[in-house]
mmCIF file with all atom_site columns, C-alpha atoms in Angstrom:
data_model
loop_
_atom_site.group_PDB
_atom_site.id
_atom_site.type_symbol
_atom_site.label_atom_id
_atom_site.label_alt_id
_atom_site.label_comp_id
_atom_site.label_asym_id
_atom_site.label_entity_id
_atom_site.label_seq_id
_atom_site.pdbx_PDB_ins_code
_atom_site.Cartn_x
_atom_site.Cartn_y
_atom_site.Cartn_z
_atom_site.occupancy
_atom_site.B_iso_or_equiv
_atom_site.pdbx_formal_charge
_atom_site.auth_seq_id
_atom_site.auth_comp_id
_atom_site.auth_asym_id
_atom_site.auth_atom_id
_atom_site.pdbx_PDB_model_num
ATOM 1   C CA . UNK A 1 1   ? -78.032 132.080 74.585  1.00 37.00 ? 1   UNK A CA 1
ATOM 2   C CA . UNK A 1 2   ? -74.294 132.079 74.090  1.00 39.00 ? 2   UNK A CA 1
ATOM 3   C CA . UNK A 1 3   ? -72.549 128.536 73.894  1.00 44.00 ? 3   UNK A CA 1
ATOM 4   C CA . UNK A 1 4   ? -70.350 128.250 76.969  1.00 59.00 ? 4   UNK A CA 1
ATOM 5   C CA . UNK A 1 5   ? -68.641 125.102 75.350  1.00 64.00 ? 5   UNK A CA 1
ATOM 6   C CA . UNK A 1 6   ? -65.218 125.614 74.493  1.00 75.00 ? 6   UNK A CA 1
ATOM 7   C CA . UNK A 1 7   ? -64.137 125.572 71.146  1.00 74.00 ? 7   UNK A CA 1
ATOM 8   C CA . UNK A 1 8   ? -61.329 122.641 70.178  1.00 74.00 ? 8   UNK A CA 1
ATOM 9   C CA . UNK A 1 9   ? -58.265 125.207 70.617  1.00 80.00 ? 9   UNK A CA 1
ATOM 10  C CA . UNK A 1 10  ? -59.537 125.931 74.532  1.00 93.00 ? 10  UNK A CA 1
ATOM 11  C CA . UNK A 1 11  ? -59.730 121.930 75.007  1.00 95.00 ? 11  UNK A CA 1
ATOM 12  C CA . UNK A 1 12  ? -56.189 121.771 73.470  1.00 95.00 ? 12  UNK A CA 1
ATOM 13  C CA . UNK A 1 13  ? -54.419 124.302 75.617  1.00 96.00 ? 13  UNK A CA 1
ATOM 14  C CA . UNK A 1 14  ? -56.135 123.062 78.965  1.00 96.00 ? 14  UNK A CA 1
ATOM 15  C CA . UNK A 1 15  ? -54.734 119.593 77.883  1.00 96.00 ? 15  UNK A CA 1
ATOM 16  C CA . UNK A 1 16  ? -51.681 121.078 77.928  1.00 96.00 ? 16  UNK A CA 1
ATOM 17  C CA . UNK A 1 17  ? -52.132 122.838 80.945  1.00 96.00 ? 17  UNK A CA 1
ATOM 18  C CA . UNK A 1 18  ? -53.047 119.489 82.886  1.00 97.00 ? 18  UNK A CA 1
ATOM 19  C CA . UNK A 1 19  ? -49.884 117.626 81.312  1.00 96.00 ? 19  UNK A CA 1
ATOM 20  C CA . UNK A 1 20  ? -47.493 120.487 82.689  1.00 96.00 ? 20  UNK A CA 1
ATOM 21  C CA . UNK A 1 21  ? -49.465 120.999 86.054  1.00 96.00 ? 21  UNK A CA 1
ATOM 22  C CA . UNK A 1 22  ? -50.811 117.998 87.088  1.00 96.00 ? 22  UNK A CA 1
ATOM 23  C CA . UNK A 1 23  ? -48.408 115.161 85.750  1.00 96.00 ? 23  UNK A CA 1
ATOM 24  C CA . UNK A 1 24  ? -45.254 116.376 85.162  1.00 93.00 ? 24  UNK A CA 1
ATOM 25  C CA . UNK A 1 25  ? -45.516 117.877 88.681  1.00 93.00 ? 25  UNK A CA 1
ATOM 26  C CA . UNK A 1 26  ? -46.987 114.710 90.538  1.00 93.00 ? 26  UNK A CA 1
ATOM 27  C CA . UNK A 1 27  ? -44.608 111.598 89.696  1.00 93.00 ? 27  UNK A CA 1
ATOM 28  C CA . UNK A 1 28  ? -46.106 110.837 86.268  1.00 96.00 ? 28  UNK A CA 1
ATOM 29  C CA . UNK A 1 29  ? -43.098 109.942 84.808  1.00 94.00 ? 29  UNK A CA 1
ATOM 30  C CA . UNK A 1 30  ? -43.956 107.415 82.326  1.00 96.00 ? 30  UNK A CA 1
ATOM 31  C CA . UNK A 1 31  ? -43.415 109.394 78.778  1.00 97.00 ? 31  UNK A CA 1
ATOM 32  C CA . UNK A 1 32  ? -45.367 106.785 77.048  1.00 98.00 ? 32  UNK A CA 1
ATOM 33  C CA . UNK A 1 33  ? -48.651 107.731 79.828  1.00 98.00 ? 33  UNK A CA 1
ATOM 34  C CA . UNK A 1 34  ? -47.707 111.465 79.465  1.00 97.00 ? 34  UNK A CA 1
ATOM 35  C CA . UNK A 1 35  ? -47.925 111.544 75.928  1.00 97.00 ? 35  UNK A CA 1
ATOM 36  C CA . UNK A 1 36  ? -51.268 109.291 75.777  1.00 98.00 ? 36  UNK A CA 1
ATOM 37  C CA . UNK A 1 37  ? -52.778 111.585 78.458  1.00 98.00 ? 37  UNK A CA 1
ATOM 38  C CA . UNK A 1 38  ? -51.804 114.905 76.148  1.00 97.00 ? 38  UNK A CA 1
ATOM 39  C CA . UNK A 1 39  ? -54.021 113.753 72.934  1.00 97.00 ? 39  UNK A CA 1
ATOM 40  C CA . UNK A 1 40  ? -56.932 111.799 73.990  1.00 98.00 ? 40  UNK A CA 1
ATOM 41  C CA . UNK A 1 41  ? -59.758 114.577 74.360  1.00 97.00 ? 41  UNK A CA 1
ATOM 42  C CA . UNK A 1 42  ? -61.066 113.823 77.801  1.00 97.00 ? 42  UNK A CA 1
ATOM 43  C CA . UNK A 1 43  ? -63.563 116.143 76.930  1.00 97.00 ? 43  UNK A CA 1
ATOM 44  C CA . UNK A 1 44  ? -64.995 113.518 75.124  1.00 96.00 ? 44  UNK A CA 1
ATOM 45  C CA . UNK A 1 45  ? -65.425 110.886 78.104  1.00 97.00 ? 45  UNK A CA 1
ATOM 46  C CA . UNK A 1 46  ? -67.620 113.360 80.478  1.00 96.00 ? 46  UNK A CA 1
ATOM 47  C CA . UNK A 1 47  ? -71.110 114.386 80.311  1.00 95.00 ? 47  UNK A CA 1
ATOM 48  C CA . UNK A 1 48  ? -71.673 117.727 78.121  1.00 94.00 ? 48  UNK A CA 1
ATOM 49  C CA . UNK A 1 49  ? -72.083 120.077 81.043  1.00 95.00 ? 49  UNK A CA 1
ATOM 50  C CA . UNK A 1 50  ? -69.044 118.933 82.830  1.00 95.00 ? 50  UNK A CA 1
ATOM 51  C CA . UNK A 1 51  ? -67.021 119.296 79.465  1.00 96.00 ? 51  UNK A CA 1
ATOM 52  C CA . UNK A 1 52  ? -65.386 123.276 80.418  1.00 95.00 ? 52  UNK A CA 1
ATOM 53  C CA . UNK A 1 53  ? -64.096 121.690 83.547  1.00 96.00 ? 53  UNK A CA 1
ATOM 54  C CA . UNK A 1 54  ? -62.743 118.633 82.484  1.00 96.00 ? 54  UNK A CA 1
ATOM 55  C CA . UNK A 1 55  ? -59.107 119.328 83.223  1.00 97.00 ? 55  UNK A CA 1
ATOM 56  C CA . UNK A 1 56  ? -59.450 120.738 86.102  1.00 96.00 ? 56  UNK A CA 1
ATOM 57  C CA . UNK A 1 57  ? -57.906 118.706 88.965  1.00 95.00 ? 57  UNK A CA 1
ATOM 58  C CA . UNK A 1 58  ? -60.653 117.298 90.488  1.00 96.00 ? 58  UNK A CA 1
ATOM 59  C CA . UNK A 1 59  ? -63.256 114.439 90.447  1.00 97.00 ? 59  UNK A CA 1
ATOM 60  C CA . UNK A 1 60  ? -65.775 114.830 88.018  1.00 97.00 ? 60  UNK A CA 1
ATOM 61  C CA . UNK A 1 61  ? -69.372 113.340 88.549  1.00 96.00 ? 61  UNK A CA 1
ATOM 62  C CA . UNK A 1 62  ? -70.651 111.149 86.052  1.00 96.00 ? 62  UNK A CA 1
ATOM 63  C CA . UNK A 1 63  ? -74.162 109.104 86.059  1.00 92.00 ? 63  UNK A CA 1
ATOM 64  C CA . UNK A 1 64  ? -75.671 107.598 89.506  1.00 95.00 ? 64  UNK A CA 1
ATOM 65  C CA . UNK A 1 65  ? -73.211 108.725 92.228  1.00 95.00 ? 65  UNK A CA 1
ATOM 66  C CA . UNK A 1 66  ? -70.455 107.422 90.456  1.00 97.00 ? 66  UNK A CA 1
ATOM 67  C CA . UNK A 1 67  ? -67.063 109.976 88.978  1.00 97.00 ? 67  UNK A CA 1
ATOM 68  C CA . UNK A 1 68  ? -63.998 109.744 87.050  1.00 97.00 ? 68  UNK A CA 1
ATOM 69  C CA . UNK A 1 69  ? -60.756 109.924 89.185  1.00 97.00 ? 69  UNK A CA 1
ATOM 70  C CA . UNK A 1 70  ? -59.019 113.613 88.480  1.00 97.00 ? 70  UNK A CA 1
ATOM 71  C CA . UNK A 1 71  ? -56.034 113.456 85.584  1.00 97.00 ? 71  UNK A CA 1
ATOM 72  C CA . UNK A 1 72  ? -53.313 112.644 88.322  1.00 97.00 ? 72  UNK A CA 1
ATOM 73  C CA . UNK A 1 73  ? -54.470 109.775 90.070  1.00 97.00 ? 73  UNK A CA 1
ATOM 74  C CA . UNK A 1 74  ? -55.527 107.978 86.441  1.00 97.00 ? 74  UNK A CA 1
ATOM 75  C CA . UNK A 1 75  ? -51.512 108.516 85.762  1.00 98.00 ? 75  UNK A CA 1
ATOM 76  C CA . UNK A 1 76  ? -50.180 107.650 88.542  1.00 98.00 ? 76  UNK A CA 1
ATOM 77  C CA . UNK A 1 77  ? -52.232 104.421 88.564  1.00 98.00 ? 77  UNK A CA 1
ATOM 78  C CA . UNK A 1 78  ? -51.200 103.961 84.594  1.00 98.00 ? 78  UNK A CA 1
ATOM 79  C CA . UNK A 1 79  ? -47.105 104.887 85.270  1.00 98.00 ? 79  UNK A CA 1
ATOM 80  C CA . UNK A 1 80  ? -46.704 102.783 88.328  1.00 97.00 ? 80  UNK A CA 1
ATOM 81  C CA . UNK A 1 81  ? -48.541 99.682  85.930  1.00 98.00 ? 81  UNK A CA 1
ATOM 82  C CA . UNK A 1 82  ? -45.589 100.091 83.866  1.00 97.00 ? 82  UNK A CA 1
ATOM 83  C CA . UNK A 1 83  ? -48.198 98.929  80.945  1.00 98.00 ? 83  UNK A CA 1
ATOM 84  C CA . UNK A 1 84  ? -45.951 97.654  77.485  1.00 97.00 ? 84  UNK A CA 1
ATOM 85  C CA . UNK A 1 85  ? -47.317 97.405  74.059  1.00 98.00 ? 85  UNK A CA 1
ATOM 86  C CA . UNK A 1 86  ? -47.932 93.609  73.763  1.00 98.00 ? 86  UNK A CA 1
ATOM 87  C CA . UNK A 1 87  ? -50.235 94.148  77.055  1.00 98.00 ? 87  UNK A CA 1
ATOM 88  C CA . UNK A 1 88  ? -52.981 92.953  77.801  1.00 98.00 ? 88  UNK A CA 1
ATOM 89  C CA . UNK A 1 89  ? -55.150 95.034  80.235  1.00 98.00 ? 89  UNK A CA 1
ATOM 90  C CA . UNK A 1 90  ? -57.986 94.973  82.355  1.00 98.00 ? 90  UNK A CA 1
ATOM 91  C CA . UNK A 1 91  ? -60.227 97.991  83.365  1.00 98.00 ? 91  UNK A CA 1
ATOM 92  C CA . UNK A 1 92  ? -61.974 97.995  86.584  1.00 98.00 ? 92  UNK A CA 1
ATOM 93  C CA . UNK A 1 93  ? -64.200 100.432 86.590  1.00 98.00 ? 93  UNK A CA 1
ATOM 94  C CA . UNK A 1 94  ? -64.644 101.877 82.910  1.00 98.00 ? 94  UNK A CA 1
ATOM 95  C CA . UNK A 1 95  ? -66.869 104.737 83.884  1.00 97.00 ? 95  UNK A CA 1
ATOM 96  C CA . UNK A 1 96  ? -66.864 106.833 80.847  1.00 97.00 ? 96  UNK A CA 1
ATOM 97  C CA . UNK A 1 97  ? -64.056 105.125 78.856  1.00 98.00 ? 97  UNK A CA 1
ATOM 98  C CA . UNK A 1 98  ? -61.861 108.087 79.774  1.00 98.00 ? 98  UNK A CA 1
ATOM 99  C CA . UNK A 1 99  ? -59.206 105.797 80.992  1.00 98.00 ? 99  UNK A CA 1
ATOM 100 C CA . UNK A 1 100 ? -59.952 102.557 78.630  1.00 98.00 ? 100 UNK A CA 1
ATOM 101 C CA . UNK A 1 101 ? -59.071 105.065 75.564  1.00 98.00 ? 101 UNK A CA 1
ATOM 102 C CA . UNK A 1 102 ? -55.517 105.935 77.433  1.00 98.00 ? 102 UNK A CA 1
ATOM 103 C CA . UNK A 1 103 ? -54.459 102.687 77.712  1.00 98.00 ? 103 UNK A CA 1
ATOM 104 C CA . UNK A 1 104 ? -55.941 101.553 74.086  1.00 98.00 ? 104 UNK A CA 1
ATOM 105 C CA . UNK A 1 105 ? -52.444 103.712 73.542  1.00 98.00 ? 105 UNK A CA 1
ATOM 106 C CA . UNK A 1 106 ? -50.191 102.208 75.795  1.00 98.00 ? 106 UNK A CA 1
ATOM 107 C CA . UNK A 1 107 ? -51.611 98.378  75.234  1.00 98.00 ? 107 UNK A CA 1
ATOM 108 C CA . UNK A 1 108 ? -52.196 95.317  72.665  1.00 98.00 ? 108 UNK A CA 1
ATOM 109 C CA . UNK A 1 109 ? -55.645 94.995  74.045  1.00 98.00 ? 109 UNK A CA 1
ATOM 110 C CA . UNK A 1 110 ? -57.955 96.831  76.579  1.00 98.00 ? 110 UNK A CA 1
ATOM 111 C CA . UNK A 1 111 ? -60.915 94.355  78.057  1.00 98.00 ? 111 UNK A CA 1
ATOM 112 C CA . UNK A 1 112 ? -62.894 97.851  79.907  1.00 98.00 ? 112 UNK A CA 1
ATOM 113 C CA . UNK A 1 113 ? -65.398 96.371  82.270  1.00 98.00 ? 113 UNK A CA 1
ATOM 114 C CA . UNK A 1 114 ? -68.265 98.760  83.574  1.00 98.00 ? 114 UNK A CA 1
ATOM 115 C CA . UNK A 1 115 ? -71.768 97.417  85.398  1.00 98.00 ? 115 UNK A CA 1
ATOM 116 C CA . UNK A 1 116 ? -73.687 100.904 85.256  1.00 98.00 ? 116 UNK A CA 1
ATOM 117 C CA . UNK A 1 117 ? -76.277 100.618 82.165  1.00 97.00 ? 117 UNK A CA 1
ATOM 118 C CA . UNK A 1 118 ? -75.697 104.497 81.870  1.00 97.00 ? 118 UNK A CA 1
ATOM 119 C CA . UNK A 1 119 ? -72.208 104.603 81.776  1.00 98.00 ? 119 UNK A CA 1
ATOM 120 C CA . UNK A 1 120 ? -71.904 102.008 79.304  1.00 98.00 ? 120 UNK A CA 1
ATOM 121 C CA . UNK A 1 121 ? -73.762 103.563 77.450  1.00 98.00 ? 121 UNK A CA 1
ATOM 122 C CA . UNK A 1 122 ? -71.632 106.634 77.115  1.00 97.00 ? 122 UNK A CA 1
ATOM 123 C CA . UNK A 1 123 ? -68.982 104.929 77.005  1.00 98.00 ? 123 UNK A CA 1
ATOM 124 C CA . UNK A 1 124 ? -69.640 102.661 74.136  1.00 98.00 ? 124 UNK A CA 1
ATOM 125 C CA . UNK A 1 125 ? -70.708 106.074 72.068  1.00 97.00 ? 125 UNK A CA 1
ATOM 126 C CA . UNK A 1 126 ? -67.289 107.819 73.394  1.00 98.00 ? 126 UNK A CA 1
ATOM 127 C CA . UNK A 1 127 ? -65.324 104.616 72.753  1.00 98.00 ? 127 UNK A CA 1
ATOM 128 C CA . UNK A 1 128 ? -66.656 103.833 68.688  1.00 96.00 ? 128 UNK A CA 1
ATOM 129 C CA . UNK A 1 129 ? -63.521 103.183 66.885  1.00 95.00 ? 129 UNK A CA 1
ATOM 130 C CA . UNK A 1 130 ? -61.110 102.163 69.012  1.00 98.00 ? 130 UNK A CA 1
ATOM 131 C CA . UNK A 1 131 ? -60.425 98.543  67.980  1.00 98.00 ? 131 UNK A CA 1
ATOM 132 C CA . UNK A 1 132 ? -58.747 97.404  70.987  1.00 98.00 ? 132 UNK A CA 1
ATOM 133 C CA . UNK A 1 133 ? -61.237 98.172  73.813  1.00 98.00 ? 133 UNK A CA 1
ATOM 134 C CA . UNK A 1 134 ? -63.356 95.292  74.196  1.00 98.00 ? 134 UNK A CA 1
ATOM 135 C CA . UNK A 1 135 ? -66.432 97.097  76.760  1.00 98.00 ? 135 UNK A CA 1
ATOM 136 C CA . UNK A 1 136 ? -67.814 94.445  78.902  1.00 98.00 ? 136 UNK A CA 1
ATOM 137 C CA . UNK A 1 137 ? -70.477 94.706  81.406  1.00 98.00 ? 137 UNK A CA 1
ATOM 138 C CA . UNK A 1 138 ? -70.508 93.199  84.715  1.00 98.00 ? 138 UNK A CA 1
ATOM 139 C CA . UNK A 1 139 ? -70.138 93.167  88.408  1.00 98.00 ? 139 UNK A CA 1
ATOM 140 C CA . UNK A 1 140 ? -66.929 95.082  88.811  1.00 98.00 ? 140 UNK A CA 1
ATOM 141 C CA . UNK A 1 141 ? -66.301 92.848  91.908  1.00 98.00 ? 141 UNK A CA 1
ATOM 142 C CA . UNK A 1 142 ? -66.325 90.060  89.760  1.00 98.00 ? 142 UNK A CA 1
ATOM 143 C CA . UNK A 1 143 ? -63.531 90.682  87.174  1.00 98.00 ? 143 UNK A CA 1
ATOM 144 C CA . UNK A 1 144 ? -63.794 89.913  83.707  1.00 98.00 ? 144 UNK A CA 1
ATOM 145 C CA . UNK A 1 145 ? -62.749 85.795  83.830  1.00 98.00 ? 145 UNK A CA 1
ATOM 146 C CA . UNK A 1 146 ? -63.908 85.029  80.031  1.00 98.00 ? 146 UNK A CA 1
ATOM 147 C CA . UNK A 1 147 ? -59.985 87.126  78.610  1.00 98.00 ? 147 UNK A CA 1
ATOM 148 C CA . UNK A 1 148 ? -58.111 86.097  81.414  1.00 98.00 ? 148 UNK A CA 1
ATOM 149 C CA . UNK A 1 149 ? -55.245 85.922  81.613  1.00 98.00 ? 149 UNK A CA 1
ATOM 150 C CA . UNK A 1 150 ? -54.113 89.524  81.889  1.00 98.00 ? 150 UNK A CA 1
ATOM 151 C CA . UNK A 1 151 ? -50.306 91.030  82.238  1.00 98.00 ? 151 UNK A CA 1
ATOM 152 C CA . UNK A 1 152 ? -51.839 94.415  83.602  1.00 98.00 ? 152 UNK A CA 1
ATOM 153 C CA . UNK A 1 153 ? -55.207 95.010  86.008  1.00 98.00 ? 153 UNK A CA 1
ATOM 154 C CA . UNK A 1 154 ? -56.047 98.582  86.416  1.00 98.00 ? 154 UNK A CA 1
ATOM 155 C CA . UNK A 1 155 ? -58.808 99.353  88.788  1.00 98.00 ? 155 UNK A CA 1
ATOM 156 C CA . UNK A 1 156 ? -59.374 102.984 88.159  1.00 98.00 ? 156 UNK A CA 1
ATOM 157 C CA . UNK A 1 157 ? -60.554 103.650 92.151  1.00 98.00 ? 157 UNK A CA 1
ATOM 158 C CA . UNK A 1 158 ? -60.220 102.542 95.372  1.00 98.00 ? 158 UNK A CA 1
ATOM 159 C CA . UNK A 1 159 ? -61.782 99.546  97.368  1.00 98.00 ? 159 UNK A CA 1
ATOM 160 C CA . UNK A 1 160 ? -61.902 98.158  100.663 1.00 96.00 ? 160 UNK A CA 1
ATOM 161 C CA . UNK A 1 161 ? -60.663 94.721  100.012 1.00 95.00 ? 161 UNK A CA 1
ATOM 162 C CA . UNK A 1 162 ? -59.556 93.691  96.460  1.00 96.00 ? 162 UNK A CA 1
ATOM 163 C CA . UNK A 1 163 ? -61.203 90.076  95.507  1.00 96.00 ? 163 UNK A CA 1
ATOM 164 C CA . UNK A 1 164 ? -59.039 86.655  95.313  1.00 96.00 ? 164 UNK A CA 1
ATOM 165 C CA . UNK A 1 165 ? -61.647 86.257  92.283  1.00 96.00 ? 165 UNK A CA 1
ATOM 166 C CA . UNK A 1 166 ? -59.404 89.072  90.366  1.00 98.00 ? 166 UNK A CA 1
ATOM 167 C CA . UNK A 1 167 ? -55.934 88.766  91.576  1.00 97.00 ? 167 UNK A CA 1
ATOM 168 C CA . UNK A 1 168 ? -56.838 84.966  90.437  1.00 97.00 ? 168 UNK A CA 1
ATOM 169 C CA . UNK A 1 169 ? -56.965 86.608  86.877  1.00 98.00 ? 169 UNK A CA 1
ATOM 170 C CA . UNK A 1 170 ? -53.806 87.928  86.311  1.00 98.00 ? 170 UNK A CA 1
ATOM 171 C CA . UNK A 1 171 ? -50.689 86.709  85.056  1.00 97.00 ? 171 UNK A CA 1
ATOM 172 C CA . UNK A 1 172 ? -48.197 85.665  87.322  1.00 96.00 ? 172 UNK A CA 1
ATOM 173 C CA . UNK A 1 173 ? -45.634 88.417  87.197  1.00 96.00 ? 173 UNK A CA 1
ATOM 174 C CA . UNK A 1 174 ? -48.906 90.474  86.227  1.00 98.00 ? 174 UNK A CA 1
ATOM 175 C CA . UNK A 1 175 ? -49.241 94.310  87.749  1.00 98.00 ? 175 UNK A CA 1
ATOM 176 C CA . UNK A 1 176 ? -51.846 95.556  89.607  1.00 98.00 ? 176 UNK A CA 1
ATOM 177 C CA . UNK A 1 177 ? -52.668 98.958  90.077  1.00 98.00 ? 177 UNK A CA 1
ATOM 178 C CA . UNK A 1 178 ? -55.679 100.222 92.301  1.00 98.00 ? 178 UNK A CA 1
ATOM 179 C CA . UNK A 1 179 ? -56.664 102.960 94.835  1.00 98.00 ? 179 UNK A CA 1
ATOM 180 C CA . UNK A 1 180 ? -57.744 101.465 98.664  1.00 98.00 ? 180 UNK A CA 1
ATOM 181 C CA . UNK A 1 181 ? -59.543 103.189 101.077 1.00 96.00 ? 181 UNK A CA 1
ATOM 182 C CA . UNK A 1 182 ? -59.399 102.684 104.844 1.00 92.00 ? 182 UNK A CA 1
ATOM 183 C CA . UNK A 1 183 ? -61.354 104.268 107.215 1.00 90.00 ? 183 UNK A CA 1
ATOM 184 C CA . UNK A 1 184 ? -62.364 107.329 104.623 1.00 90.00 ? 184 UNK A CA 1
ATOM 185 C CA . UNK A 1 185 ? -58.618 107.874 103.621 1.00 96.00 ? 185 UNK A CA 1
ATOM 186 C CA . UNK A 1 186 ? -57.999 106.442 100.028 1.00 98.00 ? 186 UNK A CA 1
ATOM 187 C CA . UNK A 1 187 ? -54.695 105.510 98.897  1.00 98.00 ? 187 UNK A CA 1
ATOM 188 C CA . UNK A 1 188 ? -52.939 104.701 95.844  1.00 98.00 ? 188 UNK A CA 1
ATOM 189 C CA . UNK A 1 189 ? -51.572 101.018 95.419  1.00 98.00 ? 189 UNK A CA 1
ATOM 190 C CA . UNK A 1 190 ? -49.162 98.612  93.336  1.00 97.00 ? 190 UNK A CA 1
ATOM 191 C CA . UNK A 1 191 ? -48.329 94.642  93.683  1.00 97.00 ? 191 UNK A CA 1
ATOM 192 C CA . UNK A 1 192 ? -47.034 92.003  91.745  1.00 97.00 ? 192 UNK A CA 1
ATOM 193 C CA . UNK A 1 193 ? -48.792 88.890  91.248  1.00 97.00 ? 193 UNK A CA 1
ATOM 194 C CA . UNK A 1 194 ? -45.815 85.569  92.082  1.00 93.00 ? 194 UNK A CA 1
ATOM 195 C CA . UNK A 1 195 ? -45.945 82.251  92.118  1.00 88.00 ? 195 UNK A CA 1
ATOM 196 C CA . UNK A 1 196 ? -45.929 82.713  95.961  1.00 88.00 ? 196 UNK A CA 1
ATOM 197 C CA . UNK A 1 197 ? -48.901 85.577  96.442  1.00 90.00 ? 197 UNK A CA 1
ATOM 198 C CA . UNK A 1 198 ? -50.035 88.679  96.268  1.00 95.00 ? 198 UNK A CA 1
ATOM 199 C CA . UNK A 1 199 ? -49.831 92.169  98.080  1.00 94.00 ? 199 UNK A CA 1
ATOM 200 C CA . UNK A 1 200 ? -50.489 95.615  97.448  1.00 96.00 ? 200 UNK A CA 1
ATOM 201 C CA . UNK A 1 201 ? -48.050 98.332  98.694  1.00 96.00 ? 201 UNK A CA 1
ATOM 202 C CA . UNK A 1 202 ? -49.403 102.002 99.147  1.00 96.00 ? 202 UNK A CA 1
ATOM 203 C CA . UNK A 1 203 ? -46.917 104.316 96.904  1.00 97.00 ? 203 UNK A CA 1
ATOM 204 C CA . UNK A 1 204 ? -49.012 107.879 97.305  1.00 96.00 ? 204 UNK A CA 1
ATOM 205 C CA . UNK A 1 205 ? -52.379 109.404 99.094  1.00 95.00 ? 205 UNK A CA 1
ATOM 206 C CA . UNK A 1 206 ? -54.638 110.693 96.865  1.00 96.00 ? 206 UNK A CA 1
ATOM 207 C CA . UNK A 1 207 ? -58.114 111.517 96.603  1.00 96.00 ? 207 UNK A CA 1
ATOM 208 C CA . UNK A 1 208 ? -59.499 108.392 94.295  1.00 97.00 ? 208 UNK A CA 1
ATOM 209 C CA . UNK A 1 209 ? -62.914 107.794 93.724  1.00 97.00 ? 209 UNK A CA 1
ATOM 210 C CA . UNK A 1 210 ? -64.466 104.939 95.490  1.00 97.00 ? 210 UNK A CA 1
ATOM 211 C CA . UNK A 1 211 ? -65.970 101.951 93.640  1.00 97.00 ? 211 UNK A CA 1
ATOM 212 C CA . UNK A 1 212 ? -69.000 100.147 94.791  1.00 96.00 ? 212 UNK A CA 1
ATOM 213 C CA . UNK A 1 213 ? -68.917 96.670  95.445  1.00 95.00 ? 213 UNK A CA 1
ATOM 214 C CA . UNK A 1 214 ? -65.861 96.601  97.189  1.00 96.00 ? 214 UNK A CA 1
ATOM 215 C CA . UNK A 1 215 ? -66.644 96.765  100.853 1.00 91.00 ? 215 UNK A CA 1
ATOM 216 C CA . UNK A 1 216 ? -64.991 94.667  103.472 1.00 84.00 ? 216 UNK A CA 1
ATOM 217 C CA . UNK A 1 217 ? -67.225 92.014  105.179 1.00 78.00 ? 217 UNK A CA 1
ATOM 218 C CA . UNK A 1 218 ? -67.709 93.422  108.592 1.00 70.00 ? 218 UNK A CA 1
ATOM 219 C CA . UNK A 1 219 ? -67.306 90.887  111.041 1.00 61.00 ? 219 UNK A CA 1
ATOM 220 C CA . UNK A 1 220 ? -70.531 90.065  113.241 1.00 50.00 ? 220 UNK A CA 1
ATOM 221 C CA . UNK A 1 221 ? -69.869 91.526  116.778 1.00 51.00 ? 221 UNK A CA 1
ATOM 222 C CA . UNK A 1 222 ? -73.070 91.345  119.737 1.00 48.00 ? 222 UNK A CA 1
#
């Protein structure tokens, strides 16, 4: 049987392709972002049989119902973070380290916290090498507490309701990044952590994956 894989050229040019179609096109603005985006081989982040379609703009579905946000919604969620070099970041949502090896570009340190067994898995293979992605496992809900502090929390989805128990580990004067959902229709969303509070502010609709664990309570009604 012929292999269907293409060969590194093909994975070059469609990397291309995604930087002049689907971020240059779509508000990611951020050349630092835009530049990370055009070398690391997301090819190497997704399961073998997904690896032709990689670029394509779209969700892709990874291990146990779970799928890695498509190229423009990881950069808009990376350019509105406004992420510096002496950063230190946390990753909600890990997945397949797609997005932990972007911002190992754009950051001092990457803390990449996943709970699926699976995709840690793959992710810890995809991920050998780069020194400053620390992949932790954990309740995404939860945060990562043990390196807080952070100046930069990326949570590469959406949710319902983002936890005090995160927010609580982030700088203030920290920037949040995160997708929400409301009623089926996911968003994309940016705050500032003060000394006074927190609050997101929708900047763009986009389809965004949905994380588990991140469902408002509903309220007990007769």
């Amino acid at each position: 049987m012929m292999n269907q894989t293409p060969d590194l050229s093909s994975f070059e040019a469609m990397r291309r392709a995604m930087v002049a179609s689907q971020l240059r096109t779509t508000a990611v603005n951020d050349s630092r972002v835009v530049e990370a985006m055009a070398v690391v081989p997301r090819e190497r982040y997704v399961p073998e049989a997904l690896r032709a379609i990689c670029y394509r703009d779209t969700q892709l579905a990874l291990a146990n119902g779970r799928f890695q946000n498509a190229p423009m919604v990881t950069g808009r969620l990376l350019t509105e973070a406004r992420i510096n070099a002496q950063d230190t970041v946390l990753l909600i949502g890990a997945a397949g380290g797609y997005t932990a090896a972007v911002l190992a570009l754009l950051a001092k340190k990457v803390v990449a916290l996943e709970e699926d067994a699976d995709l840690i898995a793959d992710a810890k293979a995809a991920l050998s090498g780069i020194a400053n992605v620390e992949l932790v496992e954990g309740p995404l809900n939860k945060g990562w507490q043990a390196a807080s502090p952070y100046d930069v929390i990326v949570v590469d989805g959406a949710v319902e309701v983002l936890p005090e128990a995160i927010v609580a580990q982030a700088k203030p004067g920290a920037r949040i990044t995160t997708g929400t959902v409301d009623r089926g229709v996911t968003r994309l969303a940016y705050g500032t952590k003060t000394e006074g509070g927190f609050g997101l502010f929708d900047f763009a609709d986009a389809d965004c994956v949905v994380l588990p664990g991140f469902a408002q309570p509903r309220s007990f009604r007769f």
